[in-house]
Structures are given as structure tokens and as C-alpha cells.
XYZ file of C-alpha atoms in Angstrom:
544
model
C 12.898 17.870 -16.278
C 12.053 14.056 -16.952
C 11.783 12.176 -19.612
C 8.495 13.260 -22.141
C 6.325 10.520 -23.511
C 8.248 9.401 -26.197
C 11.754 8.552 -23.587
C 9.185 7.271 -21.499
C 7.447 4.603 -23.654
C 11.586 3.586 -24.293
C 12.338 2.931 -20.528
C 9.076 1.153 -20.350
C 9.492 -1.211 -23.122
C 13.166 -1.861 -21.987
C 12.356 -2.516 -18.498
C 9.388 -4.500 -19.495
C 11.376 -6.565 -21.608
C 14.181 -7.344 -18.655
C 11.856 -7.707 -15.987
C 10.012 -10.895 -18.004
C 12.632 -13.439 -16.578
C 11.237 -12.378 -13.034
C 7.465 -12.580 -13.470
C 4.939 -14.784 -15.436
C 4.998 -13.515 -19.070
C 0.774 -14.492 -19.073
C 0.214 -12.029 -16.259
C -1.638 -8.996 -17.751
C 0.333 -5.409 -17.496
C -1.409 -2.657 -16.608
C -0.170 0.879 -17.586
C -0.549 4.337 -15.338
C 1.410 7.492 -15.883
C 0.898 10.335 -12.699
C 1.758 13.575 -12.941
C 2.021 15.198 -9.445
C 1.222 18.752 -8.482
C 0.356 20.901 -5.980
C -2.849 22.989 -6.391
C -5.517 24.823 -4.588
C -8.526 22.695 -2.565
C -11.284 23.860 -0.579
C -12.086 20.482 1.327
C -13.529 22.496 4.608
C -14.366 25.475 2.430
C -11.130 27.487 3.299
C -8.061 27.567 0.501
C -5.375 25.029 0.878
C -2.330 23.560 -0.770
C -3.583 20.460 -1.937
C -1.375 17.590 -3.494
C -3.098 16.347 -6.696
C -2.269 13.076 -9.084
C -3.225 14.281 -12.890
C -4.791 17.101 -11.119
C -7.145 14.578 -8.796
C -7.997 14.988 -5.477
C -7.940 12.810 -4.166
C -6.017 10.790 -6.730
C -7.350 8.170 -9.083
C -8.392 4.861 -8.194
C -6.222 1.353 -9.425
C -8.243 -1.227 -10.833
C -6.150 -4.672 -10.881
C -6.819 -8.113 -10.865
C -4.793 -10.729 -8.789
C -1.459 -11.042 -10.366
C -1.769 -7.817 -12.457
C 2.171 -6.063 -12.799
C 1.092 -2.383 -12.563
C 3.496 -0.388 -14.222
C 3.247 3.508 -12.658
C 4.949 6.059 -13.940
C 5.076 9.194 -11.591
C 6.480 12.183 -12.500
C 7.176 14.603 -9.558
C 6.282 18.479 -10.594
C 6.517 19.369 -6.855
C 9.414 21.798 -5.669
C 10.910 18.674 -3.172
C 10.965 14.824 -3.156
C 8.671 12.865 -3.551
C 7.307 8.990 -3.051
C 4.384 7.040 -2.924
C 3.575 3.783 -0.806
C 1.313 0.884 -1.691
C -0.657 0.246 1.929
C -1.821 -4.031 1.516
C -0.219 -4.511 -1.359
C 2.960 -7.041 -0.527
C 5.710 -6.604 -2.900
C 6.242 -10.446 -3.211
C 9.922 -10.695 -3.287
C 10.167 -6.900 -4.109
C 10.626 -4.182 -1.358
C 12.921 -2.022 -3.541
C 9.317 -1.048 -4.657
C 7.490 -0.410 -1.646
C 8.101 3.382 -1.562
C 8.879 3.996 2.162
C 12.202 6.344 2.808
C 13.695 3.094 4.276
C 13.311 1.172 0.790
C 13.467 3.269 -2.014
C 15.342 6.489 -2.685
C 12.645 9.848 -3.313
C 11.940 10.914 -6.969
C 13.666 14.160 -7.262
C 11.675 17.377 -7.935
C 11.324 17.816 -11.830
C 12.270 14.030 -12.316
C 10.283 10.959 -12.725
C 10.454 7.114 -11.837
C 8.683 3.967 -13.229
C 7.071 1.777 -10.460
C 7.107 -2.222 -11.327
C 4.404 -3.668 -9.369
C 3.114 -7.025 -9.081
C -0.008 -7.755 -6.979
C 1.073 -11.235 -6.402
C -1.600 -13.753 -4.652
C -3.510 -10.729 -3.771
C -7.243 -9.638 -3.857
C -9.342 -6.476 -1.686
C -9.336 -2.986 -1.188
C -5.914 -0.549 -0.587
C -5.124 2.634 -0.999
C -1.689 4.528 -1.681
C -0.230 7.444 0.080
C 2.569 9.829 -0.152
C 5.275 8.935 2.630
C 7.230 11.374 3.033
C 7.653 14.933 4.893
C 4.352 14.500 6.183
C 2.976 14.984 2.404
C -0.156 12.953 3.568
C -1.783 15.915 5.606
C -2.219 17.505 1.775
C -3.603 14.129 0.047
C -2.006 12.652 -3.219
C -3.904 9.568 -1.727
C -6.193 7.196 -3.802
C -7.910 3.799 -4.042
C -6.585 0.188 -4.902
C -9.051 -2.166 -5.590
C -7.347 -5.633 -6.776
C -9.986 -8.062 -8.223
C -10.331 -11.789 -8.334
C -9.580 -13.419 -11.309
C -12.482 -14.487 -13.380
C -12.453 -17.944 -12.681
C -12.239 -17.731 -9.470
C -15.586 -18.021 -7.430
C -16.661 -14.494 -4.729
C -18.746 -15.228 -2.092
C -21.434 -12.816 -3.064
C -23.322 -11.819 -5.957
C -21.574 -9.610 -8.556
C -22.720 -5.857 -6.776
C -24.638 -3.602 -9.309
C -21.634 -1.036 -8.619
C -18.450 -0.670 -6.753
C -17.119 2.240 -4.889
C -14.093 4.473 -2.977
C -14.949 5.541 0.042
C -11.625 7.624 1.502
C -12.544 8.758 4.907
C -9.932 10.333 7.303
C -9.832 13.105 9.456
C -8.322 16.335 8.440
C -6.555 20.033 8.827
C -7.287 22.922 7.399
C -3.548 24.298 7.599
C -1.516 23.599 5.032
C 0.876 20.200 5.420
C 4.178 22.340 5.713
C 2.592 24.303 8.404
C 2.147 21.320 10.069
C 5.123 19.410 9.501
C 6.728 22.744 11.043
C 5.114 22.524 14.129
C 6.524 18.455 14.461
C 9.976 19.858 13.517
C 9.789 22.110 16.404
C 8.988 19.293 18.919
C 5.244 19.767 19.444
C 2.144 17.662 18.847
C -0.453 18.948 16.486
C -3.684 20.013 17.657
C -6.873 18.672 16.879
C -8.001 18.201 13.056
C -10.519 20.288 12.147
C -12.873 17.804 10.321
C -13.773 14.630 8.231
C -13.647 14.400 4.546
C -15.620 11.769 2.312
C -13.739 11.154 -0.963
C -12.100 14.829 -0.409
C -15.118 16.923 0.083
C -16.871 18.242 3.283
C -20.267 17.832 4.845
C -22.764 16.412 2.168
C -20.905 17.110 -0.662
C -19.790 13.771 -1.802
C -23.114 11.515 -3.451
C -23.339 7.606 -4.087
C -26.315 6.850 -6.565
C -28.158 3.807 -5.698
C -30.521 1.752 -7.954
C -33.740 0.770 -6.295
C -33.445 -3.016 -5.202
C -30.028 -3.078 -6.016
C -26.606 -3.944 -4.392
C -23.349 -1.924 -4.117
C -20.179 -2.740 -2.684
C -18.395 -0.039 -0.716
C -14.541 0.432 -0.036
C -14.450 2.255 3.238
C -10.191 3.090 3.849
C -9.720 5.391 6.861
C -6.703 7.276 5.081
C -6.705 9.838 7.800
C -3.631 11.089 9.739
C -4.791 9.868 13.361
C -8.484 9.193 14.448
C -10.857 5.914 14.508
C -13.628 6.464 12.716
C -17.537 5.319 12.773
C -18.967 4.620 9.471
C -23.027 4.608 9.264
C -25.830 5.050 6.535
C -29.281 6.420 7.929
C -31.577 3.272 7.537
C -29.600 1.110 6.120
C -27.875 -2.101 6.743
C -24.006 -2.853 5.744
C -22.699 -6.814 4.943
C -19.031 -7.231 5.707
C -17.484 -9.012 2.928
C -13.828 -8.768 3.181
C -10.704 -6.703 4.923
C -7.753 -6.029 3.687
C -7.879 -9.197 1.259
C -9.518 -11.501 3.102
C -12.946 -12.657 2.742
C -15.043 -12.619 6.021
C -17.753 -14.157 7.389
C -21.027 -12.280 6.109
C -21.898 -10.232 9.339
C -24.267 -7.685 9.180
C -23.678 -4.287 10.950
C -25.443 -0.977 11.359
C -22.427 1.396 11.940
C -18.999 -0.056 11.578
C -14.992 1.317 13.604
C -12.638 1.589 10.618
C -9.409 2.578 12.336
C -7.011 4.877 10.857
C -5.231 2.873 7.610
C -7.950 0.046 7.843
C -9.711 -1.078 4.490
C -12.983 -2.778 4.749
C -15.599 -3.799 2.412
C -19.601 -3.487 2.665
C -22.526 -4.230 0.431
C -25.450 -2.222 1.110
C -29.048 -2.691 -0.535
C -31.342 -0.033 -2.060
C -34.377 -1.353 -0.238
C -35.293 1.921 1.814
C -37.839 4.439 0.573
C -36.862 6.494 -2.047
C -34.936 9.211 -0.841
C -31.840 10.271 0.041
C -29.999 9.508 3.187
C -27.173 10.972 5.057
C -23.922 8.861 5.292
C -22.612 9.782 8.565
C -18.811 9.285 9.442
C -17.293 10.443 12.814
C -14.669 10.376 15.499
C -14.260 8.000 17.910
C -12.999 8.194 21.456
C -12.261 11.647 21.025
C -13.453 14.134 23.727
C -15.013 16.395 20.930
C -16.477 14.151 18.482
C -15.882 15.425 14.985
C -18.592 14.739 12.296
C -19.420 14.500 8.641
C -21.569 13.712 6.295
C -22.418 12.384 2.869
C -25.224 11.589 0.763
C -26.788 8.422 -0.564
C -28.880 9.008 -3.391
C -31.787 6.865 -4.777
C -32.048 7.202 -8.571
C -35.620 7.551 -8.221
C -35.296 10.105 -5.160
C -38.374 12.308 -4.463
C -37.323 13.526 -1.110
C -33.701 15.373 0.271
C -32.390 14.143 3.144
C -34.157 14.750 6.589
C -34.484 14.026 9.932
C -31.338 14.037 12.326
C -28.000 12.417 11.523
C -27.868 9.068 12.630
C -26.231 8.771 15.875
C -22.952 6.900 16.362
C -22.465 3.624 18.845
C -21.756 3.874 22.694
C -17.955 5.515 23.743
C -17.438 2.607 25.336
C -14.136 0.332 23.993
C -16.346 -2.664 24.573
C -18.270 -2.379 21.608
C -15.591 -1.519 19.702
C -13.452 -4.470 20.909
C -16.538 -7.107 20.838
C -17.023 -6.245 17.129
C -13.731 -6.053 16.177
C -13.631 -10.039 17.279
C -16.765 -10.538 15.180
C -14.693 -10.054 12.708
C -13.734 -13.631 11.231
C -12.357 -15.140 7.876
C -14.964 -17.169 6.006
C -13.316 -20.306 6.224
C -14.653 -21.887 2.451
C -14.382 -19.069 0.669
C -12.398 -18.735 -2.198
C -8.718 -16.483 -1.799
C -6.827 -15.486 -4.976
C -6.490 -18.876 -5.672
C -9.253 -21.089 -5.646
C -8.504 -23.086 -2.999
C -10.147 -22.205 0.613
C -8.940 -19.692 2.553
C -9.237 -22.029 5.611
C -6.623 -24.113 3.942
C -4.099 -23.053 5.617
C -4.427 -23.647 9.047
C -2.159 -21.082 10.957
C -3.095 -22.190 14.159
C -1.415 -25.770 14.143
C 1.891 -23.879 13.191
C 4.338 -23.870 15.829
C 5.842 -20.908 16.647
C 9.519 -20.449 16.533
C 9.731 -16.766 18.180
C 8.064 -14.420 19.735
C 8.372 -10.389 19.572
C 6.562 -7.693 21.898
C 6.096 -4.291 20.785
C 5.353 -1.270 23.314
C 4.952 1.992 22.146
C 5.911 5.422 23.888
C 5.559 8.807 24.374
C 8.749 10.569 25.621
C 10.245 13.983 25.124
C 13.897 13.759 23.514
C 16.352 16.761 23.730
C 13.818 18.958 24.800
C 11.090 17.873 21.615
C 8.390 15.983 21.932
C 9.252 11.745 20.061
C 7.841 8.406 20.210
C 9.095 4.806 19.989
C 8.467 1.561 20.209
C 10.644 -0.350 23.318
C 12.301 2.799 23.964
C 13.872 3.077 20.533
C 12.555 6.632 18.567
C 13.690 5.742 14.736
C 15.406 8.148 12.788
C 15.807 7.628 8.998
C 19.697 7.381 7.945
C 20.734 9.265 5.048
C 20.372 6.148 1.896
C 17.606 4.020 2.023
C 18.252 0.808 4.661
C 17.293 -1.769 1.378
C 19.410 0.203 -1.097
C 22.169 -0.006 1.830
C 21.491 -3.658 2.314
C 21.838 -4.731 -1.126
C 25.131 -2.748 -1.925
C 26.879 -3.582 1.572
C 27.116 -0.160 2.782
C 28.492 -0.106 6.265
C 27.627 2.496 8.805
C 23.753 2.754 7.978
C 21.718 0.760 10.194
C 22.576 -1.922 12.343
C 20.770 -5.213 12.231
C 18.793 -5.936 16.063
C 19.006 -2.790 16.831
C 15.401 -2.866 17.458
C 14.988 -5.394 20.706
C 12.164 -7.988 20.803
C 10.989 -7.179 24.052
C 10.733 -3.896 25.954
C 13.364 -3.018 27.715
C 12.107 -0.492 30.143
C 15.416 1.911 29.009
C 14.662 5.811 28.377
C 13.769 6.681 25.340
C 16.182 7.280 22.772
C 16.939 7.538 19.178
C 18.740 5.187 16.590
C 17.651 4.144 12.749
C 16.251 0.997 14.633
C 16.137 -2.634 12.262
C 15.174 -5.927 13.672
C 16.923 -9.017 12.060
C 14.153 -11.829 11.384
C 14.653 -15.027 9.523
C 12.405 -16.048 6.313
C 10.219 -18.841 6.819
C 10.122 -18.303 10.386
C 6.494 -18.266 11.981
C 6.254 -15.480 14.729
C 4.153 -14.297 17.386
C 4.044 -10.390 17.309
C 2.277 -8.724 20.673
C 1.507 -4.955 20.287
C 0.959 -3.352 23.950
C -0.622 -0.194 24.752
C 0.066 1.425 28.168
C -1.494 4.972 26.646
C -5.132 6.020 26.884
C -5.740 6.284 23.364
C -6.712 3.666 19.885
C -3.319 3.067 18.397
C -3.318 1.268 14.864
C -0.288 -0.814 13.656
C 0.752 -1.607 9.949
C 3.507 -4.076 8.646
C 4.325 -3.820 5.402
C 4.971 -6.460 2.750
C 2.568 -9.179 4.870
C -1.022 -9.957 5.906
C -1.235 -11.270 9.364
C -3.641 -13.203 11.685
C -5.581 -11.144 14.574
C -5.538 -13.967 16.889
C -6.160 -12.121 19.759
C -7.122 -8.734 22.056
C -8.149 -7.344 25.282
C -7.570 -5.127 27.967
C -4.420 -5.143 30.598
C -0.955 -6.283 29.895
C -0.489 -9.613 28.161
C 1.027 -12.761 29.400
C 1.556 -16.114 28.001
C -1.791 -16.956 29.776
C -3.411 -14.574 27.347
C -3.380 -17.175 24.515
C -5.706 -19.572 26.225
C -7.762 -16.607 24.702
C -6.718 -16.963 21.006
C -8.557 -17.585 18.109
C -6.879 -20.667 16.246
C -9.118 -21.331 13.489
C -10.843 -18.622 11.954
C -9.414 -14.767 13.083
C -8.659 -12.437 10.013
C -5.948 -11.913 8.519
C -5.351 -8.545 7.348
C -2.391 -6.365 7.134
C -3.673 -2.977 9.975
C -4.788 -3.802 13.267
C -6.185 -1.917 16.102
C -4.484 -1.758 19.948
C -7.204 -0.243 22.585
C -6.562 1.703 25.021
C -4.665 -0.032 27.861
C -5.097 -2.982 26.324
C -2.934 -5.633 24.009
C -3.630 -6.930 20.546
C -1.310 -10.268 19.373
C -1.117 -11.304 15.918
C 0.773 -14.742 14.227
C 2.801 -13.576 10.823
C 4.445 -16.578 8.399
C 7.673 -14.467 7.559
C 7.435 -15.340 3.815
C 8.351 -12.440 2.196
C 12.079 -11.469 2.357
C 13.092 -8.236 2.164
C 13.007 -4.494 5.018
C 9.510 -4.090 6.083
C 8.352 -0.966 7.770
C 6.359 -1.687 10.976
C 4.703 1.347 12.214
C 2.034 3.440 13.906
C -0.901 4.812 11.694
C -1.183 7.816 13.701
C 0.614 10.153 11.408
C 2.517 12.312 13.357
C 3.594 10.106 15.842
C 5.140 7.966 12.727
C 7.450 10.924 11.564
C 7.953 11.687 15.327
C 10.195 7.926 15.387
C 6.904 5.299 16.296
C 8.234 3.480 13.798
C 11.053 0.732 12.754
C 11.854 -2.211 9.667
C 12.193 -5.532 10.138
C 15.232 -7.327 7.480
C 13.742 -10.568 6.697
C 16.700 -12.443 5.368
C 17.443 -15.820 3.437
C 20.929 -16.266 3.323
C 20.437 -17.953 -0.019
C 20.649 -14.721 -2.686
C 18.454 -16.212 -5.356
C 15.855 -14.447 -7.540
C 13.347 -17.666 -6.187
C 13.390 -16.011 -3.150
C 14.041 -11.870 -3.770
C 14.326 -10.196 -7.052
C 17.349 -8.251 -7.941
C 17.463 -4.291 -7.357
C 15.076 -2.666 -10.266
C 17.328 -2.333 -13.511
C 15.457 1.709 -12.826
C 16.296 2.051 -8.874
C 16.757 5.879 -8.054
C 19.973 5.384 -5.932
C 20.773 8.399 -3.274
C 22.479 8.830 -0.273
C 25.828 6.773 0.056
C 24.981 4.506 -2.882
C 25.405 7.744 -5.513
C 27.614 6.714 -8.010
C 27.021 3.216 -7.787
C 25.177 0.606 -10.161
C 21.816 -1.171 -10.364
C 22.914 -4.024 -12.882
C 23.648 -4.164 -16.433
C 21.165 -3.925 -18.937
């Protein structure tokens, strides 16, 4: 087994106490030790394996505040590896700690490892996941909410309260049954309903104060649907996505796509009652719903009346609210100066990349790519290859910046990208269904989307000045979404589809950021702790 408390509190102090020449010695620690498990849930009232963090499900939030280090300590008590991923939160100089198969090597079953965080520059609402072997369709998911620091001004009122709200679609079959059916080349079926913070149709409750106002965390940590978020008779102020502060827009229902974080503040200044929080599939042929309840402190009545009805099916309210969506330009950041302070749009570009995605079957089994290429992870992690000069592994540009019209086929697919450089990422989609694209280690600028293919004529139709910038963004249906990305960050980035399955099925690929300058100023070392695996076995981190 791993090391017990007292070992632990050793490799703690001794990584703490090596890792101070890479981080600011004022920047507050924060400690967390996880033990994971499996363990028996009921979230649509039939018996499941569930995956459970101290015996959580879901698992428990992280409170930070910008620049926090957030030392985790996870001990895996399942039968098979393990790892957890950090959606939003960058990894400054760090992806040895992102805890994606192509980064960092699994925690072994009955072993532990020590996570050294930092959430550098960074404020909002995350979540973490498990990333592997399609250990998300059982949870071991949970809330990040990184604060600003104290002296730094929010453009609201400090809320009475502050809340999780984890909604995703889900299965009542167990995950292995699941991840079966994907090994055997065929897509999964429909889920079989919504959860709210775990828990089925009305049985999760928010307890308002009369007159007062809370801030919500919505995070769609489902496995594939969009999902419409709505609270009977009440109003919801958007306040910030994925980091960024937004313009103050008020909404009665709001699309959170799947792996999209958004924050609300919502006002207790309805009769007192309760009222049904109503979440539910979009674009979906049979719409799947759920509910929740908010509860007035001073409640005299249940809930009544029918659940409030979710916006038209058509994309074009989707689309025309999604571009509503803007960054509030004199708002404060994580620093204090404005986040319109940076004025992306007068950047020129130096490249520009366009993704496609497909469906495809491949030796018979059902796979999907992006430009033709289905990934396949190699057998050591692409960064722990990288670093120790492992040949054989991945090949850098084997991902192709444009489509290339070629059949599908597979290859442990890496694009090659220079730091510093400013790029111009277009996501198309040919299919008739919402995708949702992630890229690790950044936030990026929306600047644009819209039906049909794009061309360079599409950017007469970008926004320059004010478009979030966020780190998951929606593609519509037969439709594009482009995006402008400052490649600051160096290090191998996953870029991939939030649609769950089609992720492990290959819709997926990292980009190598490189400076050809090896200095801690612009990546820190491997971790002292790195679990090494694969072809790097029986080599060495660095000296202690």
C-alpha cells in the first residue's frame, strides 16, 4: 500500500521545501489528502458502482484563492489506475501536473501521489474529473472555485452564499459496462437522466435567505449533452465563465454545454416558497429532464405548478446568446488591472490552425478524429517522453493544421506549436449535433461563430474587442466556432472533444508548445515526485 500519514507529511515537507525555488515563497499552501474508493450510489434510484473521494459523491469542493499552490494528495484504493485532471486550471509552466494519460503517468492501485498545484493568475469556477478508462461515467468529480485575492476589487456585491452546481447527464449502468461496449466498437445509447450535485429529481436543495443574493457555479460535468439551466420565477445575472468576468446580462434559462463553467447570482425576491430548479437536454430528440429545489428559509408552501419550460429547439437562440456573452471590459482579473487591458484583437496573428472533427468506423469499430487523425495513447506519457528524449513515442506534426480530406486513421497524433506565438484556431462541424471543445493549460478568446463552413471572409464577423475568453467552447451543428489563443504556456496540451465517449474513441490530440530555451523562467523541471511508467521505468526525476 502507500505511504500512511506519518511518510506522507515527510514527502510533503521535502517536496515543499524543493519546490520553493520555483514558486513565490508568500503564496499561501493549501493542503488536501483524497482517498479514492469505489462504493455503492443510487443517483436514479437503482444500485451502482459509484467512484467516491473520502467517500463523497460527488467529491469535495476546492476552495483557492488566485495564486494558492494546492498540494493534493490522492491515494488510489481502486483495483486499477487511476488520475485526476484539473478542467480551467492552467498549470503555468507545469503540465507534468495536469493529469491527462498524455502528461502524467496513472497512480497505481494501492499507491498514492502528491499533486503540486499552483493556480497561477487565475480566478472562477472548475471542476476536476477522473481521466481515465472512462472513470467519469462513475463520478470522482468535484468543484474548483479559485477566489480573488482580497485586495482585489469583484464586480458585484459579496453574495450572501456561494454554491456547486454539478449538472451532467448520466447512466444508470455501471462505467465498466460502458467502457465495454466502446471497447467493442459501438456507441453508447442514450443516458438515462440528469443529476444535480449527484442526486435525482428534487432531491438536491439550495436554501435561500429572503432578499438575499447567492452566487451559483453551474459546471455541466456530464459525459455528452448541452444542457438548459432554469429556476421557476426567477432571474439569473451572469457574472463570469471560466475566469473571466462578463458583462452583467440577465437571463431566464441559460445553455451550459458539456465541460462549461458559468457563474449566476440569483435574488430571493419571489414569494416564499419553494421552486423547482429545472435542468434539461438540449437538441436531443427525447428531451431528458430534472429537477431540483430552491428553498426559501421562510418557505410556507412546496413546490407547485408545472416545471418551467425550457427555450425554443432552435440553434438560433442558443447561438444569439452564446454571443451575448462578452468580457466586462473594466473589470478587475486576478490582478487588478482591467481585463480589457490586453487588447487581443490588435495582435497579429502569426498562424492559423483548422480543426474538423469525424465520425468514421476503423477496422470494423466505430472511432473519431479530428482531420482524419483518430488518437491513440502510446504506452509512457508524451510529456514524460518529451522530457527524457524517448524516441519512438509520438511524433511531433503528426497532427496537420488543416483537414486533409484523407480516411480516417489512427496515430498518437501531436501538433508542434511555438511559445509566444499568437494563433487562430477554427473548430468546424460538418455533423448534426452540439460538439464542445477544451484545450488544456490556456483560456482563449471566442471571437467568433455561425453556421456553414468558414472562410477567411468569416472574420469580417469577429468580435475584436470584447468576446470571452474562457477555456470550453461550443461548435453548432453545421456550423464553425474560431477562437484567438496567445501560446504562453509551454508544455503538451490536450485538445479535445467534451463528448465523453467520442474522446476515448480518438476525438482527441496534444499540442507541444515548445521554447527551445530549457529554463525554469519558462517550464519547471519534472516534479522531484513524478510517477514515471511506460518506457521511462527505471529512469530518474532529479536529485533531491
Amino acid at each position: 500500500m502507500g505511504c500512511g500519514a506519518t511518510c506522507w507529511q515527510v514527502l510533503v515537507c521535502v517536496t515543499f521545501c524543493c519546490t520553493l525555488v520555483f514558486v513565490n515563497a508568500e503564496d499561501p499552501y493549501r493542503f488536501f489528502t483524497w482517498n479514492v474508493t469505489y462504493g455503492d450510489i443510487y443517483p436514479l434510484g437503482v444500485k451502482q458502482q459509484g467512484i467516491l473521494i473520502n467517500g463523497q459523491f460527488p467529491g469535495p469542493d476546492i476552495y483557492s484563492v488566485t495564486n494558492n499552490n494546492l498540494i493534493i494528495n490522492v491515494y488510489n484504493s481502486l483495483p486499477e489506475p487511476f488520475l485526476i485532471s484539473w478542467n480551467g486550471v492552467q498549470q503555468r509552466r507545469n503540465s507534468y501536473e495536469d493529469g491527462v494519460y498524455g502528461t502524467t503517468c496513472p497512480i497505481p492501485p494501492g499507491k498514492n501521489f502528491t499533486y503540486i498545484l499552483q493556480v497561477k493568475d487565475q480566478i472562477g469556477s472548475f471542476y476536476y474529473y477522473p481521466s481515465l478508462a472512462f472513470h467519469k461515467a462513475a463520478g470522482g468529480f468535484g468543484g474548483i472555485r479559485i477566489l480573488s485575492r482580497p485586495l482585489i476589487p469583484v464586480p458585484f456585491p459579496e453574495p450572501a452564499d456561494d454554491f456547486t452546481v454539478l449538472i451532467g447527464d448520466w447512466y444508470k449502468a455501471n462505467h465498466t459496462a460502458l467502457k465495454a461496449i466502446l471497447d467493442r466498437g459501438h456507441k453508447l445509447p442514450l443516458p438515462d437522466g440528469i443529476l444535480v450535485n449527484g442526486r435525482g429529481p428534487n432531491q438536491t436543495y439550495f436554501t435561500f435567505q429572503p432578499g438575499k443574493t447567492y452566487r451559483l457555479r453551474i459546471s455541466n460535468v456530464g459525459l455528452q449533452h448541452s444542457l438548459n439551466f432554469r429556476i421557476q420565477g426567477h432571474k439569473m445575472k451572469l457574472v463570469e465563465v471560466e475566469g473571466t468576468h462578463t458583462l452583467q446580462t440577465t437571463y431566464s434559462s441559460l445553455d451550459v454545454h458539456v465541460g462549461q463553467s458559468y457563474s449566476v447570482l440569483v435574488t430571493a425576491d419571489q414569494t416564499a416558497q419553494d421552486y423547482y430548479i429545472a435542468v434539461s437536454t438540449r437538441f436531443t430528440t427525447k428531451i431528458l429532464t430534472t429537477t431540483a429545489i430552491l428553498h426559501y428559509s421562510n418557505s410556507a408552501k412546496k413546490v407547485s405548478g408545472p416545471i418551467p419550460g425550457g427555450p425554443t429547439t432552435e440553434i438560433d437562440w442558443s447561438l444569439n446568446q452564446a454571443r451575448s456573452i462578452r468580457t466586462n471590459l473594466t473589470a478587475s482579473g486576478p490582478r487588478p488591472n482591467p481585463q480589457g487591458s490586453y487588447h487581443y484583437g490588435m495582435i497579429n496573428l502569426t498562424r492559423t490552425i483548422k480543426l474538423e472533427s469525424s465520425a468514421a468506423q476503423v477496422n470494423g469499430k466505430q472511432r473519431y478524429a479530428v482531420n482524419s487523425v483518430s488518437f491513440v495513447p502510446a504506452d509512457t506519457p508524451l510529456k514524460i517522453a518529451d522530457y527524457f528524449k524517448i524516441g519512438g513515442v509520438f511524433r511531433v506534426g503528426s497532427m496537420p493544421d488543416y483537414p486533409t480530406g484523407k480516411k480516417m486513421y489512427l496515430d498518437t497524433s501531436v501538433m508542434g506549436a511555438d511559445f509566444r506565438a499568437f494563433v487562430e484556431i477554427v473548430f468546424q462541424n460538418h455533423e448534426n449535433i452540439v460538439q464542445s471543445w477544451h484545450i488544456n493549460g490556456y483560456s482563449f478568446w471566442v471571437v467568433g461563430m455561425d453556421g456553414g463552413v468558414w472562410t477567411p471572409a468569416s472574420r469580417k464577423q469577429y468580435n475584436l474587442r470584447d468576446a470571452v475568453s474562457r477555456c470550453t467552447t461550443q461548435v453548432y451543428p453545421k456550423s464553425w466556432t474560431a477562437i484567438y489563443i496567445a501560446l504562453d504556456n509551454v508544455g503538451m496540451w490536450n485538445i479535445r472533444t467534451e463528448f465523453w465517449a467520442r474522446q476515448y474513441l480518438g476525438q482527441q490530440f496534444y499540442m507541444r508548445v515548445y521554447s527551445p530555451v530549457e529554463s525554469p523562467r519558462d517550464e519547471y523541471p519534472i516534479p522531484k515526485n513524478a510517477l514515471l511508467c511506460g518506457r521511462a521505468i527505471g529512469r530518474r526525476t532529479r536529485p533531491l
